[in-house]
Short mmCIF file of C-alpha atoms and ligand atoms in Angstrom, two decimals:
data_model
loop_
_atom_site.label_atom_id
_atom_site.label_comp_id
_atom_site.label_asym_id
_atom_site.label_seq_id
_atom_site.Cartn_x
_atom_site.Cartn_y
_atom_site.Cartn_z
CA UNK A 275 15.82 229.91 153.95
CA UNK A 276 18.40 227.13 154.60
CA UNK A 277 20.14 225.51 157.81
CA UNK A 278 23.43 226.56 156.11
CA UNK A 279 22.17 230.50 156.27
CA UNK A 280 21.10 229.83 159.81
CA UNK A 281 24.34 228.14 160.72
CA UNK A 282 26.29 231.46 159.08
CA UNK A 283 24.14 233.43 161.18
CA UNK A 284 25.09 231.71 164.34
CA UNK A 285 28.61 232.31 163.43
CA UNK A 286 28.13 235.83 162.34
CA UNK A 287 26.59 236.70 165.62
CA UNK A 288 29.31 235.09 168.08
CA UNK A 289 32.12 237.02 165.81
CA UNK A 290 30.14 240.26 166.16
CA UNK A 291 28.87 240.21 169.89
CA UNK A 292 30.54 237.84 172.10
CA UNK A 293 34.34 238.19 172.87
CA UNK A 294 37.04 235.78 171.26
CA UNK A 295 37.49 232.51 173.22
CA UNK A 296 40.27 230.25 173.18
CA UNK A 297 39.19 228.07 175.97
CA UNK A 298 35.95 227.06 174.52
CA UNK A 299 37.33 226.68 170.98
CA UNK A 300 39.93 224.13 172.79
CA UNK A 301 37.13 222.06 174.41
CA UNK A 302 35.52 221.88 171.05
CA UNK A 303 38.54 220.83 169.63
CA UNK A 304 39.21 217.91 172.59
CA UNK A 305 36.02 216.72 172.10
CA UNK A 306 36.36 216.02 168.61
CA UNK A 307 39.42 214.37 168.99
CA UNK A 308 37.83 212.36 171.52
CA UNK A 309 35.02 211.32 169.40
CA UNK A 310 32.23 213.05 171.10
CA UNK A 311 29.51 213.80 169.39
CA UNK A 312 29.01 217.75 168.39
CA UNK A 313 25.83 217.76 170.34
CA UNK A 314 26.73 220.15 172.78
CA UNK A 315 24.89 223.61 173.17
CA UNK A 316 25.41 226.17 170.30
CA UNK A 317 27.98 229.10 171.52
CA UNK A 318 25.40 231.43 171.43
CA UNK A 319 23.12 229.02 173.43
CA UNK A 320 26.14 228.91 175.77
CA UNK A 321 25.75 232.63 176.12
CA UNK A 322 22.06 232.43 176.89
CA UNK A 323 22.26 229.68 180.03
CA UNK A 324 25.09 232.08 181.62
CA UNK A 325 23.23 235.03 181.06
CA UNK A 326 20.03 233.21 182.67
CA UNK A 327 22.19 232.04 185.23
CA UNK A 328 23.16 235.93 185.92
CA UNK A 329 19.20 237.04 185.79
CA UNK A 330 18.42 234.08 188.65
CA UNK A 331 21.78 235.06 190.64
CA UNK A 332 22.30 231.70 190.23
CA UNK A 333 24.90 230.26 192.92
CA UNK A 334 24.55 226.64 192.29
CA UNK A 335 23.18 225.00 189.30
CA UNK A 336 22.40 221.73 188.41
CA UNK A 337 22.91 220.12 184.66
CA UNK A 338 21.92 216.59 183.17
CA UNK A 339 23.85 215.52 180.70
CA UNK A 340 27.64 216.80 180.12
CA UNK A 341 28.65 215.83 176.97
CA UNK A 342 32.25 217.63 177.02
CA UNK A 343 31.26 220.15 178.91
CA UNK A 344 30.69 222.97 176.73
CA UNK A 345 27.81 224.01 178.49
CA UNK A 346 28.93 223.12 182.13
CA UNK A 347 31.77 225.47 181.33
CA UNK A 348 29.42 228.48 180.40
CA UNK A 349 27.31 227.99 183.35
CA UNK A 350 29.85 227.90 185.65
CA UNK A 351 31.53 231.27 184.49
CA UNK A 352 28.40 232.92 185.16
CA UNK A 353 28.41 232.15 188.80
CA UNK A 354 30.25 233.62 191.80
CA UNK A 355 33.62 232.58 193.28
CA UNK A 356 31.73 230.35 196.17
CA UNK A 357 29.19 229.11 192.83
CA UNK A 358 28.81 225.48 192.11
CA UNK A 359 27.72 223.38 189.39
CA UNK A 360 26.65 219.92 189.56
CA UNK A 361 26.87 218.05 186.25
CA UNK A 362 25.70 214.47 185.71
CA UNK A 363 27.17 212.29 183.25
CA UNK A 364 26.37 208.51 182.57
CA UNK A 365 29.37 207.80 180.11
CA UNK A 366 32.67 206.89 182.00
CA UNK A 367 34.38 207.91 179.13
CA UNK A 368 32.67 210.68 178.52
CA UNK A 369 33.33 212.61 181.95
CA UNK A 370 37.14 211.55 181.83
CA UNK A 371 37.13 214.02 178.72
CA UNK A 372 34.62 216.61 180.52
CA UNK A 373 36.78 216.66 183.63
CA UNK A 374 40.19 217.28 180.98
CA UNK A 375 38.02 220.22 179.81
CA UNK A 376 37.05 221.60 183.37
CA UNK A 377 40.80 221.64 183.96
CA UNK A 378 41.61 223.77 180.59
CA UNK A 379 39.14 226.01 182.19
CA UNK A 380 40.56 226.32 185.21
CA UNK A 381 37.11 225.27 186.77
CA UNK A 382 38.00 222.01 188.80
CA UNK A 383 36.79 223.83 191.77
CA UNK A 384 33.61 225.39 190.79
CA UNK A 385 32.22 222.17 189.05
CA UNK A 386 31.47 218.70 191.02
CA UNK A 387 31.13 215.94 188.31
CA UNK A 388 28.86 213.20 189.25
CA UNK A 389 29.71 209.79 186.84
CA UNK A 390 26.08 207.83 186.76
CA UNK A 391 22.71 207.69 185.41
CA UNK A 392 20.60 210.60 186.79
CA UNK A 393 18.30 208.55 187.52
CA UNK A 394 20.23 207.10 190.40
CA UNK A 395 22.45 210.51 191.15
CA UNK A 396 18.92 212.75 191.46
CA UNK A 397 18.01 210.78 194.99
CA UNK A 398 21.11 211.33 196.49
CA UNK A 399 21.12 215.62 195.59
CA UNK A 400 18.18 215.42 197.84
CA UNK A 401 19.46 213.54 200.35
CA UNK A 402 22.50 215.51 200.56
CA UNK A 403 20.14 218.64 201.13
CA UNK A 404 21.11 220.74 197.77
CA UNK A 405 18.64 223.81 196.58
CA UNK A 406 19.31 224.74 192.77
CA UNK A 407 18.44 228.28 191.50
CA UNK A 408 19.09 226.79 188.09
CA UNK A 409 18.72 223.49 186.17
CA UNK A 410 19.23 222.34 182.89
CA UNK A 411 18.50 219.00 181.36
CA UNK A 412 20.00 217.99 178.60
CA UNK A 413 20.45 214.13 178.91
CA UNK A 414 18.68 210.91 177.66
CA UNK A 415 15.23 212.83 176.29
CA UNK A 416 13.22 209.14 176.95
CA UNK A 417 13.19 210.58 181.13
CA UNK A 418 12.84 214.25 180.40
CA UNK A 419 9.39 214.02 182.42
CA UNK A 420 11.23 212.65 185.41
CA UNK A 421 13.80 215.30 185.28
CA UNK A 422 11.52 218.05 185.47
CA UNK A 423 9.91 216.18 188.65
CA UNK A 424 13.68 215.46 190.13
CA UNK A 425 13.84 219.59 189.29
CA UNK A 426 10.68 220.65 190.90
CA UNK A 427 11.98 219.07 194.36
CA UNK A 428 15.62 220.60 193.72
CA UNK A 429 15.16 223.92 192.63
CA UNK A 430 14.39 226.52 194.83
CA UNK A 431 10.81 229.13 194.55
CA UNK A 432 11.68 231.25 191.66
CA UNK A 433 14.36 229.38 190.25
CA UNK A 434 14.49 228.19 186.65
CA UNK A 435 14.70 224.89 184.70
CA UNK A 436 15.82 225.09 181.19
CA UNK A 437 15.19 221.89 178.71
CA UNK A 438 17.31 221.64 175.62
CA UNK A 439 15.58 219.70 172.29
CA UNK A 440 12.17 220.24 172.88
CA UNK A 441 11.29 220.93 168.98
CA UNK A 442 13.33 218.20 167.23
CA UNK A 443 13.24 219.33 163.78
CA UNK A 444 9.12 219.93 164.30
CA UNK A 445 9.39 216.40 165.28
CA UNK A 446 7.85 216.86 168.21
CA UNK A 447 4.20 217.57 166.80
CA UNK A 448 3.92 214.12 165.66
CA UNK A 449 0.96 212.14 166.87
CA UNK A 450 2.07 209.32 165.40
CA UNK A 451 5.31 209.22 166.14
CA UNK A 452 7.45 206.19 167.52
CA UNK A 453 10.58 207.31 168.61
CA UNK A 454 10.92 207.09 172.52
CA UNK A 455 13.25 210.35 172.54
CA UNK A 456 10.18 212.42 170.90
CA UNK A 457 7.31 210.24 172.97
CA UNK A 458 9.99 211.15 176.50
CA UNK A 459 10.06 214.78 175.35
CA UNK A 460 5.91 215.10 174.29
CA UNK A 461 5.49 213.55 177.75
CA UNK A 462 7.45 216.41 179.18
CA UNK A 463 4.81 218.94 177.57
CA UNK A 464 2.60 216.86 178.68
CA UNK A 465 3.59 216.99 182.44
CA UNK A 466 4.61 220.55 182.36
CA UNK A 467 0.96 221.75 181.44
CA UNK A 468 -0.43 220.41 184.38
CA UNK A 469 2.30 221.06 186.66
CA UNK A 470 1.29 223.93 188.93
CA UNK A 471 5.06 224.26 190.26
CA UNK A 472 5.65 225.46 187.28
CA UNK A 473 5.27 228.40 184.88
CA UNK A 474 6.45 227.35 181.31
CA UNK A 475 6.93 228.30 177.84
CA UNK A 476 8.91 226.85 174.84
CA UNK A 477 10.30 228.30 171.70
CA UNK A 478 12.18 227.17 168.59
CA UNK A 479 15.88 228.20 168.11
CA UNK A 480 17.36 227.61 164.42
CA UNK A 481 21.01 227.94 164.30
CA UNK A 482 24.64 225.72 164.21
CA UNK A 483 22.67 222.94 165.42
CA UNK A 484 20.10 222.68 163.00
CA UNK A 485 16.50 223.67 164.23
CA UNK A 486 15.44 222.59 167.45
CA UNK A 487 14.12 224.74 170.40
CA UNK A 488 14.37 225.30 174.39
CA UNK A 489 11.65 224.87 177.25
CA UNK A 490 11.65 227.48 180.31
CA UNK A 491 10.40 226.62 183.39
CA UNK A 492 10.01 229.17 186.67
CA UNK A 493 9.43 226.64 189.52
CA UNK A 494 6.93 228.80 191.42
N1 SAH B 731 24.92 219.57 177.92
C1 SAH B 731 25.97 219.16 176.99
C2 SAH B 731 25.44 218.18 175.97
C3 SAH B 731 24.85 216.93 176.57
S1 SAH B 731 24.61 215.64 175.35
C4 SAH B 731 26.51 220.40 176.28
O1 SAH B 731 25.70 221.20 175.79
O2 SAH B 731 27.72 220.58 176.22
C5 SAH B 731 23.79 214.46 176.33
C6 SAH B 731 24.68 213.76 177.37
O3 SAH B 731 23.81 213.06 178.26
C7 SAH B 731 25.61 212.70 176.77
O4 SAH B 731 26.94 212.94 177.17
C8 SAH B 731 25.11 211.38 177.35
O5 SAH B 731 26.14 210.44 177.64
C9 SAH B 731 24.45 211.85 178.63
N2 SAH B 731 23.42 210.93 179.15
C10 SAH B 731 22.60 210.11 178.46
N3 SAH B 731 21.80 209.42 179.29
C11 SAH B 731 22.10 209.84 180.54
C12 SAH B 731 21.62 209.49 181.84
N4 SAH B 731 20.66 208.59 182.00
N5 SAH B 731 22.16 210.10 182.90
C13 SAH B 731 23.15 211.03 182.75
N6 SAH B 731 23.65 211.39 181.55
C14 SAH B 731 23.15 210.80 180.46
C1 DHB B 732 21.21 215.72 169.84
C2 DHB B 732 21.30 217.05 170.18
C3 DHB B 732 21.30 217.43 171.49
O1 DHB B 732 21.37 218.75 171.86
C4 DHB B 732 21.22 216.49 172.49
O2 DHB B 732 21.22 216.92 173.76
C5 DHB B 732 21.14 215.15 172.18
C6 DHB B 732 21.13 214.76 170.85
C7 DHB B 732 21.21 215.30 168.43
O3 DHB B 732 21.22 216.19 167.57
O4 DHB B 732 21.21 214.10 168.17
MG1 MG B 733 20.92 219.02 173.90
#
């Protein structure tokens, strides 16, 4: 079987399940002409963090990484008219064109965009008293195992945090392997399985982006 066939798959189920959608297909398209990199969550990814938001009546979520804010923009859909989202995003440049895209989506309101490494954002969430129902991280993979401790002190009892690339091409079973992203993301497995504020799992996902996979975590 081959990506492309995968990819085509993708495609064939957002044409035959999930409703035309203008907005999103404009936020791809300012992206690209931005320069961002297509590294945002698959459509049908998309789908799956607002229907997770929906199962955990999310009200406010919390995401790492924004890219363009393909995925912010699914998220935040999914919630309530009070719902927020907090995104974090370390490029400048970056959240100028995620902020452009909130706007197409007429989601200004419903999404608070914090510029800065998470690192130093995640400290001041606390401070300010904030309890997610919902986080995903999706950021620099190199701190995904301080993520999942920022999210275990942010997310309320029976919320969930989600964790994009945790397969990596099968990358990610390599013993031997070098690259701080993978090494960031093993030590995430790592810290997870002995974790007892969590309950997790991980799968693979194959698809428009190639094959990669998600981690679930129920903070308990
Ligand atoms: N969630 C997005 C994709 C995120 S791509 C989507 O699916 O649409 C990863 C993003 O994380 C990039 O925009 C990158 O600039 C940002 N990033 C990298 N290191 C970061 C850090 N330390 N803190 C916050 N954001 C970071
Ligand atoms: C890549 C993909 C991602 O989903 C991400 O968050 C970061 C990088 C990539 O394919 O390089
Ligand atoms: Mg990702």
């Amino acid at each position: 079987m081959t990506s492309e066939r995968f990819a085509e798959v993708d495609h064939w189920i957002a044409r035959h399940l999930l409703p035309p959608d203008p907005v999103l297909d404009e936020v791809l398209k300012a992206n690209a002409a931005a320069g961002l990199a297509a590294i945002d969550v698959s459509r049908v990814i998309g789908s799956l963090l607002a229907l997770l938001c929906g199962l955990v009546r999310a009200h406010r979520v919390l995401e790492i990484g924004t890219l363009g804010g393909y995925s912010a923009i699914h998220m935040a859909r999914a919630l309530p008219a009070d719902g927020r989202l907090v995104t974090i995003e370390a490029n400048p440049r970056t959240a100028e064109v995620a902020r452009a895209n909130f706007a197409r989506a007429d989601l200004v309101k419903r999404i608070d965009l914090r510029v800065g490494k998470a690192l130093d954002v995640l400290p001041g969430l606390v401070d300010e008293g904030h309890a997610f129902d919902l986080a995903f991280i999706d950021a620099d993979k190199e701190n995904n195992a301080a993520y999942a401790d920022w999210a275990a002190t942010l997310v309320r009892p029976g919320g969930l945090v989600v964790i994009d690339n945790v397969v990596r091409e099968g990358r990610i079973t390599d013993d031997l392997s070098t690259d701080p992203q993978i090494l960031g993301t093993r030590s995430l497995y790592a810290a997870m399985r002995m974790d007892a504020r969590f309950e997790a799992t991980a799968f693979q996902i194959v698809g428009t982006k190639g094959w990669d996979g998600l981690m679930l975590a129920r903070r308990r």
